[in-house]
């Protein structure tokens, strides 16, 4: 979510646009302006919510950079605590939803989500972007949304070249990001598929691999 990213951008002194919501949003941290916003079409979002309701899956629904749920659950509390967010309970989402949501998320046991991911891809293949972000988050976005498409928009907006872009990832939802970037890097604790796609692998968070990579690049500049 942009409101989550914005706190870190402010702390780091970053005022360049940031890519959020799996690439569905590119926003200016200082002004809050959305330069790109590709929500799920309303009727498709309603169809997705109805399909998830068949299995009684708890759904996070994101509209106008706020998080809405039908009712507060242990899953919504876990997600809110993880992201430091306020969660708005609005009753049945199909009765409430009147505008296209930026994305939908199901929070649940990783193995159960593996099965749901297969089922939903069979049902909505080509109509939605469906991917795990973390093992216990299954995310749904518009079909042409990914971190890769978000980065491509940012490249055109800021004027940097694809072949001169370094992409760093660790999760399943970073596939398109690494595929788009001119040079792809996976951290050593990344999903195995990302490691197979990467041009290089760096140490994980506990060894500050990303920071070391950036510092090495900066030190190499004349």
CSV table of C-alpha atoms in Angstrom, one decimal:
chain,number,residue,atom,x,y,z
A,1,UNK,CA,0.0,0.0,0.0
A,2,UNK,CA,1.2,3.5,-0.7
A,3,UNK,CA,0.4,4.7,2.8
A,4,UNK,CA,2.7,2.0,4.1
A,5,UNK,CA,5.5,2.7,1.6
A,6,UNK,CA,5.2,6.5,2.2
A,7,UNK,CA,6.4,6.3,5.8
A,8,UNK,CA,9.6,4.5,4.7
A,9,UNK,CA,10.2,6.9,1.8
A,10,UNK,CA,9.9,9.9,4.1
A,11,UNK,CA,12.3,8.4,6.7
A,12,UNK,CA,14.8,7.7,3.9
A,13,UNK,CA,14.4,11.1,2.3
A,14,UNK,CA,13.2,9.6,-1.0
A,15,UNK,CA,11.1,11.9,-3.1
A,16,UNK,CA,11.2,10.0,-6.4
A,17,UNK,CA,8.1,8.1,-7.4
A,18,UNK,CA,7.5,4.7,-5.8
A,19,UNK,CA,5.9,1.5,-7.2
A,20,UNK,CA,3.2,0.1,-5.0
A,21,UNK,CA,0.4,-2.5,-5.1
A,22,UNK,CA,2.2,-5.0,-7.3
A,23,UNK,CA,2.7,-2.2,-9.8
A,24,UNK,CA,-0.9,-1.1,-10.0
A,25,UNK,CA,0.1,2.3,-8.5
A,26,UNK,CA,3.1,4.6,-9.1
A,27,UNK,CA,2.9,7.5,-6.7
A,28,UNK,CA,4.8,10.6,-5.7
A,29,UNK,CA,5.8,10.3,-2.0
A,30,UNK,CA,5.8,14.0,-1.3
A,31,UNK,CA,2.5,15.0,-2.9
A,32,UNK,CA,0.6,11.8,-2.7
A,33,UNK,CA,-0.3,12.0,-6.4
A,34,UNK,CA,-1.0,8.8,-8.2
A,35,UNK,CA,0.9,8.9,-11.5
A,36,UNK,CA,-0.4,5.4,-12.5
A,37,UNK,CA,-3.4,3.6,-11.1
A,38,UNK,CA,-4.7,0.4,-12.7
A,39,UNK,CA,-7.5,-1.1,-10.5
A,40,UNK,CA,-9.4,-4.3,-11.0
A,41,UNK,CA,-12.5,-3.6,-13.1
A,42,UNK,CA,-15.5,-3.4,-10.8
A,43,UNK,CA,-17.5,-6.3,-12.2
A,44,UNK,CA,-14.4,-8.5,-12.4
A,45,UNK,CA,-13.6,-7.6,-8.8
A,46,UNK,CA,-17.1,-8.5,-7.7
A,47,UNK,CA,-16.9,-11.8,-9.6
A,48,UNK,CA,-13.6,-12.6,-7.8
A,49,UNK,CA,-15.0,-11.7,-4.4
A,50,UNK,CA,-18.0,-14.0,-5.1
A,51,UNK,CA,-15.7,-16.8,-6.1
A,52,UNK,CA,-13.6,-16.5,-2.9
A,53,UNK,CA,-16.8,-16.3,-0.8
A,54,UNK,CA,-17.7,-19.8,-2.1
A,55,UNK,CA,-14.8,-21.1,0.0
A,56,UNK,CA,-15.4,-18.6,2.9
A,57,UNK,CA,-12.0,-17.1,2.3
A,58,UNK,CA,-11.3,-13.9,4.2
A,59,UNK,CA,-10.7,-11.0,1.8
A,60,UNK,CA,-8.7,-7.8,2.1
A,61,UNK,CA,-10.1,-5.2,-0.3
A,62,UNK,CA,-8.1,-2.0,-1.1
A,63,UNK,CA,-9.9,1.1,-2.3
A,64,UNK,CA,-8.5,4.7,-2.3
A,65,UNK,CA,-5.4,3.4,-0.4
A,66,UNK,CA,-7.5,2.1,2.5
A,67,UNK,CA,-8.0,-1.5,3.6
A,68,UNK,CA,-11.6,-2.8,3.9
A,69,UNK,CA,-12.8,-6.2,5.2
A,70,UNK,CA,-16.2,-7.7,5.7
A,71,UNK,CA,-15.5,-8.3,9.4
A,72,UNK,CA,-12.5,-8.2,11.6
A,73,UNK,CA,-10.8,-11.6,11.8
A,74,UNK,CA,-7.5,-13.0,13.1
A,75,UNK,CA,-6.2,-12.8,9.6
A,76,UNK,CA,-7.1,-9.1,9.2
A,77,UNK,CA,-5.6,-8.4,12.6
A,78,UNK,CA,-2.3,-10.1,11.6
A,79,UNK,CA,-2.1,-8.2,8.3
A,80,UNK,CA,-2.9,-4.9,10.0
A,81,UNK,CA,-0.3,-5.4,12.6
A,82,UNK,CA,2.3,-6.4,10.0
A,83,UNK,CA,1.6,-3.3,7.9
A,84,UNK,CA,0.7,-0.9,10.8
A,85,UNK,CA,-2.7,-0.2,9.3
A,86,UNK,CA,-6.2,0.7,10.3
A,87,UNK,CA,-8.7,-1.9,8.9
A,88,UNK,CA,-12.2,-0.9,8.1
A,89,UNK,CA,-14.9,-3.5,8.6
A,90,UNK,CA,-17.8,-2.8,6.2
A,91,UNK,CA,-20.0,-5.9,6.2
A,92,UNK,CA,-20.5,-8.1,3.1
A,93,UNK,CA,-18.0,-6.8,0.5
A,94,UNK,CA,-20.4,-7.4,-2.5
A,95,UNK,CA,-23.0,-5.2,-0.8
A,96,UNK,CA,-20.5,-2.5,-0.1
A,97,UNK,CA,-18.2,-2.3,-3.1
A,98,UNK,CA,-19.1,0.4,-5.5
A,99,UNK,CA,-15.7,1.4,-7.0
A,100,UNK,CA,-12.9,-0.7,-8.6
A,101,UNK,CA,-10.5,-1.9,-5.9
A,102,UNK,CA,-6.8,-1.5,-6.5
A,103,UNK,CA,-6.2,-5.1,-5.4
A,104,UNK,CA,-7.6,-8.0,-3.3
A,105,UNK,CA,-5.6,-10.2,-0.9
A,106,UNK,CA,-6.4,-13.4,0.9
A,107,UNK,CA,-4.3,-14.0,4.1
A,108,UNK,CA,-4.2,-17.7,5.1
A,109,UNK,CA,-2.0,-20.8,5.7
A,110,UNK,CA,0.6,-21.1,2.9
A,111,UNK,CA,-0.3,-24.6,1.9
A,112,UNK,CA,-4.0,-23.8,1.7
A,113,UNK,CA,-3.1,-20.8,-0.4
A,114,UNK,CA,-1.1,-23.0,-2.8
A,115,UNK,CA,-4.3,-24.8,-3.6
A,116,UNK,CA,-6.4,-21.7,-3.9
A,117,UNK,CA,-3.8,-20.1,-6.2
A,118,UNK,CA,-4.1,-23.1,-8.6
A,119,UNK,CA,-7.9,-23.0,-8.5
A,120,UNK,CA,-8.1,-19.2,-9.0
A,121,UNK,CA,-5.6,-19.2,-11.9
A,122,UNK,CA,-7.7,-21.9,-13.6
A,123,UNK,CA,-10.8,-19.8,-13.1
A,124,UNK,CA,-9.4,-16.4,-13.9
A,125,UNK,CA,-6.4,-17.1,-16.0
A,126,UNK,CA,-5.6,-14.2,-18.3
A,127,UNK,CA,-8.2,-11.9,-16.6
A,128,UNK,CA,-6.3,-11.3,-13.3
A,129,UNK,CA,-2.7,-11.1,-12.1
A,130,UNK,CA,-2.6,-13.7,-9.3
A,131,UNK,CA,0.5,-14.3,-7.2
A,132,UNK,CA,1.8,-14.8,-3.7
A,133,UNK,CA,3.7,-11.8,-2.2
A,134,UNK,CA,4.6,-13.6,1.0
A,135,UNK,CA,3.9,-17.3,1.6
A,136,UNK,CA,0.7,-16.4,3.5
A,137,UNK,CA,-0.5,-13.6,1.2
A,138,UNK,CA,-2.3,-14.4,-2.1
A,139,UNK,CA,-2.8,-11.3,-4.2
A,140,UNK,CA,-5.2,-10.4,-7.0
A,141,UNK,CA,-4.7,-7.4,-9.4
A,142,UNK,CA,-5.7,-6.3,-12.8
A,143,UNK,CA,-4.4,-8.6,-15.6
A,144,UNK,CA,-1.8,-6.1,-17.0
A,145,UNK,CA,-0.5,-5.3,-13.5
A,146,UNK,CA,2.9,-6.5,-12.2
A,147,UNK,CA,6.0,-5.1,-10.7
A,148,UNK,CA,7.5,-5.3,-14.1
A,149,UNK,CA,4.7,-3.2,-15.7
A,150,UNK,CA,5.0,-0.7,-12.8
A,151,UNK,CA,8.7,-0.4,-13.3
A,152,UNK,CA,8.3,0.0,-17.1
A,153,UNK,CA,5.9,2.9,-16.5
A,154,UNK,CA,8.4,4.5,-14.0
A,155,UNK,CA,11.2,4.1,-16.5
A,156,UNK,CA,9.3,6.0,-19.2
A,157,UNK,CA,8.2,8.6,-16.7
A,158,UNK,CA,11.7,9.3,-15.3
A,159,UNK,CA,13.6,8.5,-18.5
A,160,UNK,CA,15.9,5.6,-17.6
A,161,UNK,CA,16.6,2.7,-19.9
A,162,UNK,CA,15.4,-0.9,-19.4
A,163,UNK,CA,18.9,-2.3,-20.2
A,164,UNK,CA,20.5,-0.1,-17.5
A,165,UNK,CA,18.0,-1.1,-14.8
A,166,UNK,CA,18.9,-3.5,-11.9
A,167,UNK,CA,16.0,-5.4,-10.5
A,168,UNK,CA,16.3,-7.1,-7.1
A,169,UNK,CA,13.7,-9.6,-5.8
A,170,UNK,CA,12.9,-12.4,-3.4
A,171,UNK,CA,9.2,-13.4,-3.8
A,172,UNK,CA,7.0,-15.1,-6.3
A,173,UNK,CA,5.5,-11.7,-7.3
A,174,UNK,CA,9.0,-10.4,-8.3
A,175,UNK,CA,9.2,-12.7,-11.4
A,176,UNK,CA,8.0,-10.0,-13.8
A,177,UNK,CA,10.3,-7.4,-12.2
A,178,UNK,CA,13.4,-9.5,-12.8
A,179,UNK,CA,12.2,-10.5,-16.3
A,180,UNK,CA,11.9,-6.8,-17.2
A,181,UNK,CA,15.1,-5.5,-15.6
A,182,UNK,CA,18.2,-5.4,-17.7
A,183,UNK,CA,20.1,-7.1,-14.9
A,184,UNK,CA,18.3,-9.4,-12.5
A,185,UNK,CA,19.4,-10.1,-9.0
A,186,UNK,CA,17.9,-12.5,-6.4
A,187,UNK,CA,18.7,-12.6,-2.8
A,188,UNK,CA,19.9,-16.0,-1.5
A,189,UNK,CA,16.7,-16.6,0.5
A,190,UNK,CA,14.6,-15.9,-2.6
A,191,UNK,CA,12.0,-18.2,-4.2
A,192,UNK,CA,13.8,-20.9,-6.2
A,193,UNK,CA,12.2,-19.8,-9.5
A,194,UNK,CA,13.7,-16.3,-9.0
A,195,UNK,CA,17.1,-17.7,-8.5
A,196,UNK,CA,16.8,-19.5,-11.8
A,197,UNK,CA,15.9,-16.3,-13.5
A,198,UNK,CA,18.6,-14.2,-11.9
A,199,UNK,CA,21.9,-13.0,-13.4
A,200,UNK,CA,23.4,-12.9,-9.9
A,201,UNK,CA,22.5,-13.9,-6.3
A,202,UNK,CA,23.4,-11.7,-3.3
A,203,UNK,CA,23.3,-12.3,0.5
A,204,UNK,CA,20.0,-12.1,2.2
A,205,UNK,CA,18.6,-9.5,4.6
A,206,UNK,CA,20.5,-10.7,7.6
A,207,UNK,CA,23.7,-9.9,5.8
A,208,UNK,CA,22.4,-6.6,4.2
A,209,UNK,CA,23.0,-7.9,0.7
A,210,UNK,CA,21.0,-5.2,-1.0
A,211,UNK,CA,22.8,-2.4,0.9
A,212,UNK,CA,26.2,-4.0,0.1
A,213,UNK,CA,25.3,-4.2,-3.6
A,214,UNK,CA,24.2,-0.5,-3.7
A,215,UNK,CA,27.3,0.6,-1.8
A,216,UNK,CA,29.6,-1.4,-4.1
A,217,UNK,CA,28.0,0.3,-7.2
A,218,UNK,CA,28.3,3.8,-5.6
A,219,UNK,CA,32.0,3.1,-4.7
A,220,UNK,CA,32.7,2.0,-8.3
A,221,UNK,CA,31.6,5.3,-9.8
A,222,UNK,CA,34.3,7.8,-10.6
